[in-house]
Structure formats: structure tokens, C-alpha cells
mmCIF file of C-alpha atoms in Angstrom:
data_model
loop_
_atom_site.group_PDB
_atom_site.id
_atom_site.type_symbol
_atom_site.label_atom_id
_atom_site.label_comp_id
_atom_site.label_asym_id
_atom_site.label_seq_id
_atom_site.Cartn_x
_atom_site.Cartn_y
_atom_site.Cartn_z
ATOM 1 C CA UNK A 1 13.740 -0.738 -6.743
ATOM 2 C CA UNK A 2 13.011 0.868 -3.337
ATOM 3 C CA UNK A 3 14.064 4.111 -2.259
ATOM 4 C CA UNK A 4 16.549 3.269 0.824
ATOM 5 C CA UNK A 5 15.540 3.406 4.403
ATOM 6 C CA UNK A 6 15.530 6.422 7.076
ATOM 7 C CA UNK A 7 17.163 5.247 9.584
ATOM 8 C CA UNK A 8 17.129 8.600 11.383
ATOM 9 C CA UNK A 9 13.431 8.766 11.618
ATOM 10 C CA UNK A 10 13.882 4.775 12.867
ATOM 11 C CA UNK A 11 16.213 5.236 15.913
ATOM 12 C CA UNK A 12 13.840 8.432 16.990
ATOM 13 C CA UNK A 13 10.849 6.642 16.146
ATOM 14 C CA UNK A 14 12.391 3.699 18.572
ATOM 15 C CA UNK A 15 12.658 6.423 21.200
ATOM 16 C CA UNK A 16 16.518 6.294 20.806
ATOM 17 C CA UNK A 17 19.037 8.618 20.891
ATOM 18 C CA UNK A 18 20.374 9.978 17.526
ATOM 19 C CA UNK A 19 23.500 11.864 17.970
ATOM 20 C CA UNK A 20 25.673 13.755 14.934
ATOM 21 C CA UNK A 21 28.104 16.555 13.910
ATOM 22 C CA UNK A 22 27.341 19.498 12.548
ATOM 23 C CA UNK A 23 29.445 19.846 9.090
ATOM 24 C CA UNK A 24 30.458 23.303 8.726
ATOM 25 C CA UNK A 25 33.419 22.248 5.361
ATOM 26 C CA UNK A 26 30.343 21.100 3.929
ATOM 27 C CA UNK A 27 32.692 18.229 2.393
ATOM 28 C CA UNK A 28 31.348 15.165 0.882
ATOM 29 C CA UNK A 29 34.792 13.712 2.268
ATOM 30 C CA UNK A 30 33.893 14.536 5.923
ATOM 31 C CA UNK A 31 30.617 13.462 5.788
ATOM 32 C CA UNK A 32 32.072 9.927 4.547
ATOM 33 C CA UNK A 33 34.368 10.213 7.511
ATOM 34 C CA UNK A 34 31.733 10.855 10.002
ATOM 35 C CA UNK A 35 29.578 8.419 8.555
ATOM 36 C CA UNK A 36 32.934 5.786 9.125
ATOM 37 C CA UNK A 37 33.219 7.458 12.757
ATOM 38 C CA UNK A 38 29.383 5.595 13.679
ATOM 39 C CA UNK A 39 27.364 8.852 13.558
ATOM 40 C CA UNK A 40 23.423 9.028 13.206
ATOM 41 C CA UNK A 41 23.468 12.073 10.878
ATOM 42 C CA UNK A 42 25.434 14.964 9.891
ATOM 43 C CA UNK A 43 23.762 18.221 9.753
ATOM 44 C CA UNK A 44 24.092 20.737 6.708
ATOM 45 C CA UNK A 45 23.082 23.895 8.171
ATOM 46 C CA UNK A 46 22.207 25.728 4.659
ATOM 47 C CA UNK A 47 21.334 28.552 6.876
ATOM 48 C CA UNK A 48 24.364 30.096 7.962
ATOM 49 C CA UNK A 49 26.365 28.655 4.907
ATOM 50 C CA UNK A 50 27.543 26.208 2.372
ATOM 51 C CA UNK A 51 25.910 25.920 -0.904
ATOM 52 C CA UNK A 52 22.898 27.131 -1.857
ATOM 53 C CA UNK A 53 19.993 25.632 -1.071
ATOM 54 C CA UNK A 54 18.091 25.336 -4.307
ATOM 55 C CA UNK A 55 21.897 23.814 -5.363
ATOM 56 C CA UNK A 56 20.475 20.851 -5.842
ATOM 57 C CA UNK A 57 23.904 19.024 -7.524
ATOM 58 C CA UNK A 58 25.902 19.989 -4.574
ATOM 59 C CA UNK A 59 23.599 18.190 -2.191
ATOM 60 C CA UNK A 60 23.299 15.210 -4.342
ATOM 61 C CA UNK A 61 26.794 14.858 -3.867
ATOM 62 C CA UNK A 62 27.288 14.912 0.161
ATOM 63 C CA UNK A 63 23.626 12.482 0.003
ATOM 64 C CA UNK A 64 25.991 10.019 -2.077
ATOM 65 C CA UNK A 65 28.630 10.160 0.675
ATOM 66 C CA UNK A 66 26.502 9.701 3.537
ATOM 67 C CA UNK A 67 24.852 7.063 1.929
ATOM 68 C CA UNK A 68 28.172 5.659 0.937
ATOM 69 C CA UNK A 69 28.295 5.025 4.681
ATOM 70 C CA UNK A 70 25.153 4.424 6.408
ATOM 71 C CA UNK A 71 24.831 7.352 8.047
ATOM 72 C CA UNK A 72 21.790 10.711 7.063
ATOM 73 C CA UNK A 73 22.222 13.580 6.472
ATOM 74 C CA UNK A 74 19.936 16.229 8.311
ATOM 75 C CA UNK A 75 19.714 19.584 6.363
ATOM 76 C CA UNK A 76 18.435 23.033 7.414
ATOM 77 C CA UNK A 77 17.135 25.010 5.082
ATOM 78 C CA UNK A 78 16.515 28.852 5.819
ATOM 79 C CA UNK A 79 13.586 29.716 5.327
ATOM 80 C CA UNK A 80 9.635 27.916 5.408
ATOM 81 C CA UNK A 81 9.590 27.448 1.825
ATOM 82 C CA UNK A 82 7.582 24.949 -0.262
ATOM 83 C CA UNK A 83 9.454 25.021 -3.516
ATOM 84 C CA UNK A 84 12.970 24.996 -1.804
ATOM 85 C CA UNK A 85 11.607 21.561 0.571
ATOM 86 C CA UNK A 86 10.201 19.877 -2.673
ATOM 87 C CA UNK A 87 13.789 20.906 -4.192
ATOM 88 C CA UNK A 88 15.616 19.496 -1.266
ATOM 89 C CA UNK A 89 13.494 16.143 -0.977
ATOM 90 C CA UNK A 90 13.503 15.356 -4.650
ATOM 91 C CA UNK A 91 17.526 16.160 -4.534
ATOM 92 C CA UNK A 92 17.000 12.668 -1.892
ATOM 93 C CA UNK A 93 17.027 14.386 1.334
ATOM 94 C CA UNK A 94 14.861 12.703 3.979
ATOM 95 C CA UNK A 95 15.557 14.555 7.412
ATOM 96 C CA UNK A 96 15.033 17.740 6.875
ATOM 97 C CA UNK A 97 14.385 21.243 8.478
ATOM 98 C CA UNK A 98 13.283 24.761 8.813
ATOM 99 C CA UNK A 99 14.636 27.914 10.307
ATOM 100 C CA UNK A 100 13.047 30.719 12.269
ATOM 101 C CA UNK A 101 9.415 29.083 12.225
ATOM 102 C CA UNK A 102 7.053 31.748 13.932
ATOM 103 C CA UNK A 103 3.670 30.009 13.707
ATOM 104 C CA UNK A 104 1.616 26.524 13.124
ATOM 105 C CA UNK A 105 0.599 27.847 9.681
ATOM 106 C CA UNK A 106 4.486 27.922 8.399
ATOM 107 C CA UNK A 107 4.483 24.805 9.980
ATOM 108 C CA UNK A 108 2.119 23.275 7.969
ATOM 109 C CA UNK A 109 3.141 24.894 4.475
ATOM 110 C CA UNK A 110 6.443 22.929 5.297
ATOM 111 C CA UNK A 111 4.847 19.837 6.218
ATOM 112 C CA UNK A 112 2.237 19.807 2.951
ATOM 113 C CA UNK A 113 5.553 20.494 0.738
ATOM 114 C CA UNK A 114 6.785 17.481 2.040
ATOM 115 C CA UNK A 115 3.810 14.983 1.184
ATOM 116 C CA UNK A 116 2.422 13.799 -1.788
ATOM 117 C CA UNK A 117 -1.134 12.810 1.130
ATOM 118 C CA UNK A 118 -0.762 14.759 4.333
ATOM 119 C CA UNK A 119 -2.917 14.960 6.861
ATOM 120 C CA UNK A 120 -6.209 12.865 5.194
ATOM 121 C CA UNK A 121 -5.891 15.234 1.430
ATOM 122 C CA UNK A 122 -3.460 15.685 -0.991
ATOM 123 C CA UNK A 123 -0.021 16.899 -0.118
ATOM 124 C CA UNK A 124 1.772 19.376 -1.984
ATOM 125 C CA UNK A 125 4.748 17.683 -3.380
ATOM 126 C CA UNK A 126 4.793 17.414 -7.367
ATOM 127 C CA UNK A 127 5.765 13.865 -8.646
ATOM 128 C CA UNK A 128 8.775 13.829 -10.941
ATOM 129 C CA UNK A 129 11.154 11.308 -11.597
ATOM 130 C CA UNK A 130 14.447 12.690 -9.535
ATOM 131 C CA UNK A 131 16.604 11.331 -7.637
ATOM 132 C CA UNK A 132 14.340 10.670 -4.717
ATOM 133 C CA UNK A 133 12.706 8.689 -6.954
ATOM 134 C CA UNK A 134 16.045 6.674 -8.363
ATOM 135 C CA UNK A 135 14.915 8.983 -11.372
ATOM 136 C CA UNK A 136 11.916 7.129 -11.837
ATOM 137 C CA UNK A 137 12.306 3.377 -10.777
ATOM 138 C CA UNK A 138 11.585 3.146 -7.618
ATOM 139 C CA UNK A 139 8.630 1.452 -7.022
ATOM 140 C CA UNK A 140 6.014 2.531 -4.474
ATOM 141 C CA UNK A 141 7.618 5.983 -4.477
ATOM 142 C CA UNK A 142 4.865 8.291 -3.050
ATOM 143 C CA UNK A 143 3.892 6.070 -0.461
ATOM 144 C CA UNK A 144 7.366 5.330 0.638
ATOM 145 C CA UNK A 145 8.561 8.844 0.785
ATOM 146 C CA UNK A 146 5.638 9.859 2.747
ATOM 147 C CA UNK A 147 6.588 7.294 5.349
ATOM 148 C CA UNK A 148 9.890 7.813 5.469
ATOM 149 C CA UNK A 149 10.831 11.680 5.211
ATOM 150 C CA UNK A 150 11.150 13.076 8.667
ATOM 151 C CA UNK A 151 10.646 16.600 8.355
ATOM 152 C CA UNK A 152 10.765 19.377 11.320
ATOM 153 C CA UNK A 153 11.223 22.873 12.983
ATOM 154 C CA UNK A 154 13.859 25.016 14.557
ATOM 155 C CA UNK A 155 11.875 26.787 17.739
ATOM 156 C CA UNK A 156 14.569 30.128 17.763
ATOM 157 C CA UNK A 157 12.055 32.999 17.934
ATOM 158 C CA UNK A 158 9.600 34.740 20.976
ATOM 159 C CA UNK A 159 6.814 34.122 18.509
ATOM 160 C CA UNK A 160 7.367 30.252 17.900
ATOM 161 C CA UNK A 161 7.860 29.998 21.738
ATOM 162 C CA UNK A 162 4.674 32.094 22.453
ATOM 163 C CA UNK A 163 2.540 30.349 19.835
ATOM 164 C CA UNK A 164 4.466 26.355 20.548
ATOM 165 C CA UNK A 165 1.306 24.704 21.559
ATOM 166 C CA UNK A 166 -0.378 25.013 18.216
ATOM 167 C CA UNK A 167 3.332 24.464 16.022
ATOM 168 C CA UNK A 168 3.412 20.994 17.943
ATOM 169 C CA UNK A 169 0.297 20.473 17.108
ATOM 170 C CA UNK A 170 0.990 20.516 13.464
ATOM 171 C CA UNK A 171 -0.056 16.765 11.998
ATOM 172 C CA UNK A 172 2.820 14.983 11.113
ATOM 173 C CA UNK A 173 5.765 17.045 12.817
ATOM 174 C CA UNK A 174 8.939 15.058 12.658
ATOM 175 C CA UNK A 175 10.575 17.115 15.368
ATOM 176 C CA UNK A 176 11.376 20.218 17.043
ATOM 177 C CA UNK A 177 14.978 21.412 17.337
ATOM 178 C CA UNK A 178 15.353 23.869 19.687
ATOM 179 C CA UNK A 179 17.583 27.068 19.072
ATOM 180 C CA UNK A 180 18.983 28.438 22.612
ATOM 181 C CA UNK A 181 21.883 30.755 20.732
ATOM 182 C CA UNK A 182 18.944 32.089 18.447
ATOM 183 C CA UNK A 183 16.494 32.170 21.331
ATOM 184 C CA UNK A 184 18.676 34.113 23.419
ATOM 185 C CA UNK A 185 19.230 36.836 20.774
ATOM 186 C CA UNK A 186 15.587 36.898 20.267
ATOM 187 C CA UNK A 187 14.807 37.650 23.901
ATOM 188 C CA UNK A 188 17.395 40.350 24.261
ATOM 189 C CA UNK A 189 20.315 38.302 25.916
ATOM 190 C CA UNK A 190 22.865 37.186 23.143
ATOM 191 C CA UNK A 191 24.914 34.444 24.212
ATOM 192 C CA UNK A 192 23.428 34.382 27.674
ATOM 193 C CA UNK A 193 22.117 30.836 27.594
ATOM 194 C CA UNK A 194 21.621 30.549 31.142
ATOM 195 C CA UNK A 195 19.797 33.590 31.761
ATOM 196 C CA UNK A 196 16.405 33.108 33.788
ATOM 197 C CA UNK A 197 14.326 34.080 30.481
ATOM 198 C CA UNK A 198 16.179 32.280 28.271
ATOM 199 C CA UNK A 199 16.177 29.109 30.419
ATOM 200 C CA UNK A 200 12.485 29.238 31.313
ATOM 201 C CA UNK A 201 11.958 29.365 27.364
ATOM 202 C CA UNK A 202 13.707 26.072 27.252
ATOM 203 C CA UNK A 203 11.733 24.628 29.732
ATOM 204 C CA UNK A 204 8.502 25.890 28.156
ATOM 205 C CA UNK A 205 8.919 24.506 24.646
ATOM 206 C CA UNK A 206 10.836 20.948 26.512
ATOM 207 C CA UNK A 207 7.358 20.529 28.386
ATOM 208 C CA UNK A 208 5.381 21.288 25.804
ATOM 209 C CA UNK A 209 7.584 18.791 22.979
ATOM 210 C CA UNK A 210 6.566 16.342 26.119
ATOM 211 C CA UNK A 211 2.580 17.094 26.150
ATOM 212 C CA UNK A 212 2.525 16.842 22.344
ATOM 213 C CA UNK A 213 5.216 13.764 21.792
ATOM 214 C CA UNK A 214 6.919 15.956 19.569
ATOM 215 C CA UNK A 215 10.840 14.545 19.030
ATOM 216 C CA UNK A 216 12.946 17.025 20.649
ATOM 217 C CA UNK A 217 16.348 17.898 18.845
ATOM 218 C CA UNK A 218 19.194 20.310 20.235
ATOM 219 C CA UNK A 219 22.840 21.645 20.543
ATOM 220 C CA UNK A 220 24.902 19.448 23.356
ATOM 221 C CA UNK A 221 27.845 21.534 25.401
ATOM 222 C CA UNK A 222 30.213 18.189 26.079
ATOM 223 C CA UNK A 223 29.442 15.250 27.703
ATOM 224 C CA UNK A 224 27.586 15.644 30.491
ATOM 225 C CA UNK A 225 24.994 17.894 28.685
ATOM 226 C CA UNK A 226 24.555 15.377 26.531
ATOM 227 C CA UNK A 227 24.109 12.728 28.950
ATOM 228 C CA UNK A 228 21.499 15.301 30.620
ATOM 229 C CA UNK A 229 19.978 15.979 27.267
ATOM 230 C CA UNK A 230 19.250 12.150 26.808
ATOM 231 C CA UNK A 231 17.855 12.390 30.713
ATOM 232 C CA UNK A 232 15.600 15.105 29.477
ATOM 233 C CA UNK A 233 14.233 13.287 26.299
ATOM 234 C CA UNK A 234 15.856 14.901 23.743
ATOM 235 C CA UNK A 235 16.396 12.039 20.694
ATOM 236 C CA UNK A 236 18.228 14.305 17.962
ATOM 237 C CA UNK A 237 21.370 15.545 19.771
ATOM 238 C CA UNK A 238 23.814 18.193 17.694
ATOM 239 C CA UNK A 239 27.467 17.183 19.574
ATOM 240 C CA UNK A 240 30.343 19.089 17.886
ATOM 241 C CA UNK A 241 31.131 20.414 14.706
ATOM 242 C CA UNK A 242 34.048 19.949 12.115
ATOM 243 C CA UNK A 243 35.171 23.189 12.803
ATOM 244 C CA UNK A 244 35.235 22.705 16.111
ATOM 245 C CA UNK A 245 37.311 19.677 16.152
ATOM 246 C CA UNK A 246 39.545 21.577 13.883
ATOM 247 C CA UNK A 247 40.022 24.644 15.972
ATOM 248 C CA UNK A 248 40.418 21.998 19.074
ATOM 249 C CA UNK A 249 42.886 20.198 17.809
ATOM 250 C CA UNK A 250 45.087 22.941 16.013
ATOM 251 C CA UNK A 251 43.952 26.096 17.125
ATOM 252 C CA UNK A 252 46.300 26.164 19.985
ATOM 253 C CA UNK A 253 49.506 24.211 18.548
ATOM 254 C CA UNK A 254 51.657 26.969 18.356
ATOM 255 C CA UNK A 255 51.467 28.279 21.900
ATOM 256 C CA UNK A 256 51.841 24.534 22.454
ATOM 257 C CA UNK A 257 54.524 24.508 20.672
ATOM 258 C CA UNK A 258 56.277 27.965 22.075
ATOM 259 C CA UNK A 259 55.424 26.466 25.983
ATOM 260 C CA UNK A 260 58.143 23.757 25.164
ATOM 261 C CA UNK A 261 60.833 26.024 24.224
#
């Protein structure tokens, strides 16, 4: 039996757009939903919340769901940690990435965490018999995963914009997903998204995700960002949350309600 397919890493590897919801209930229900709904992925951002990320049960359960309906899930994971990307992969995530990268070498600890052969040696993923592995029947597991993980970076820092060359450089990078909220606090402008540094940040790590054919992955601000996004070759495209569609559709409905009266 064969570990399933990534069809993430498929449609970018096509050079098509992936688009997806951020999850912030962290609900094995909404994922199913949004998996129902016809999106790519759903991110689980185990950055700013949700379960732990070494909770390896919880994520087994929103994997099932996604899988349930043909749709990945993409997970963040805080920090460039090998033991917490081998926990994450052998839990059965494929798409998976880091936070707050500063430099190629974090880069590729991630990467060699993800491989069992990376980059012409051995890898540094330990074989067990997990999940990943349909708890040891899959057949042709190591050289299956290894093709079909898709594993990247969030640029979100000065130094991972200052040192972006050599991180795209990194064998093997599934993708960079760029940070612009992050990336404004780190150049001394929170929340100013269009200012003139923050902006010419953007462009810098855009060009350079072009020079390198890196995969380019970022936040969308409605529908015409996204359609510029797509113009502007990004493939992994963030395009609401669950919380906002929550706060959209009922964070207003009693002053809806009072303008009737």
C-alpha cells in the first residue's frame, strides 16, 4: 500500500495556482468543510496557535479530515526544528513549513529533517513505522515521501530578506511564503504594508523567488490581490480565514439588526 498523493506539491509543480483558508478553529470539522468547499489546502498555523506542535494525535486527526476530502493540509510550525519536522511528517503531514527563517543554514537543517536522501547523502529523517508510513505497510516509503513532501520557508525577518539569495538557493526548497505583516514589524512599520521599505522588501524577495524558481506563497487582501498575486507568480495563495468569515458574517448582525428598527 502506497502512501497517498500530494496534490499540493502537483498543482504548484504544474505551475498552477493553489489557493486555501487559513483555519484559525483548528477543527477537523472545518477542514472537512473546506475540503467540500474545493480548496487546495488549509493552513494550520501552529505558530500563533492551536495545538501543540509536537501534538502529534491532534494533527492526525485534522490529516484524517482533509484527507476525508481531497484537499492538504499545509502546517506551520514555529520554529526551524528537526525533531518537531520529523514529528510533523511522520504524524502524515506533507506540505509543511517554517517560521522566522533567518539564514540558508536553518534552511537546510529543515530541509535534511525532511529527507531520508537529500541533496546526493543521507537525509536526516529516522525511519519508523508511523502513520506516514500507514504504520509500516506502505511500500516504497522512503522514496515516496522524499518525492512527495513539499517542505518550505516563511521570509518575515530583515535577515532572511538580506541573506534571500543563498535561502533560495537551498537544494530542494518547496517554497517561500512571504510574511508582509511580520516583515513590516521587522522593519519598524507595523501594519504599514504599503510603506516604501516594506514594499521594496516584497519586491526584492518576489524577484529573487523568480531568479531561483523558488514557488512563491502569500497572504491575498480580496479579489483583485489575488488575481494580481496570480499575475505576479505567486502559486500558494492564503485567501481568508475561518475567523474571518465568521467575524464577516456575524460580527456586525446586531447593528444590522438595530438599523432596521
Amino acid at each position: 500500500m502506497n502512501p497517498r498523493h500530494n496534490s499540493l506539491r502537483a498543482t504548484v509543480e504544474s505551475d498552477d495556482p493553489a489557493f486555501g483558508v487559513l483555519d484559525n478553529t483548528y477543527s477537523p470539522e472545518v477542514v472537512e468543510l473546506l475540503g467540500e468547499f474545493g480548496f487546495d489546502f488549509v493552513w494550520m498555523d501552529l505558530e500563533h496557535g492551536g495545538p501543540s506542535p509536537w501534538d502529534g494525535d491532534a494533527l492526525e486527526e485534522l490529516l484524517r479530515a482533509a484527507e476525508l476530502t481531497d484537499t492538504e493540509l499545509l502546517v506551520r510550525i514555529p520554529e526551524a526544528n528537526p525533531a518537531m519536522v520529523r514529528k510533523a511528517l511522520d504524524a502524515g503531514v506533507r506540505n509543511l513549513f517554517v517560521s522566522r527563517v533567518s539564514n540558508a543554514d536553518e534552511v537546510r537543517t529543515v530541509l535534511e529533517a525532511a529527507h531520508f536522501e537529500y541533496d546526493g547523502g543521507p537525509g536526516e529523517r529516522g525511519l519508523a513505522g508511523p502513520r506516514a508510513a500507514r504504520y509500516g505497510q506502505a511500500s516504497d516509503y522512503t522514496e515516496t515521501e522524499d518525492e512527495e513532501v513539499l517542505v518550505g520557508v516563511t521570509i518575515e525577518t530583515e535577515a532572511a530578506v538580506e541573506n534571500v539569495e543563498e535561502i533560495l538557493s537551498v537544494p530542494e526548497l518547496g517554497f517561500a511564503f512571504l510574511g508582509p505583516n511580520d516583515l513590516s514589524i521587522a522593519l519598524g512599520h507595523p501594519g504599514e504594508r504599503d510603506h516604501p521599505e516594506v514594499e521594496d522588501a516584497v519586491d526584492t524577495v518576489e524577484a529573487a523567488a523568480r531568479e531561483h524558481d523558488v514557488t512563491l506563497g502569500g497572504l491575498t487582501f480580496g479579489m483583485d490581490d489575488v488575481v494580481d498575486k496570480v499575475e505576479r507568480d505567486y502559486r500558494i495563495l492564503h485567501v481568508g480565514s475561518s475567523l474571518g468569515a465568521l467575524t464577516g458574517q456575524f460580527g456586525s448582525w446586531h447593528e444590522a439588526y438595530e438599523n432596521t428598527r
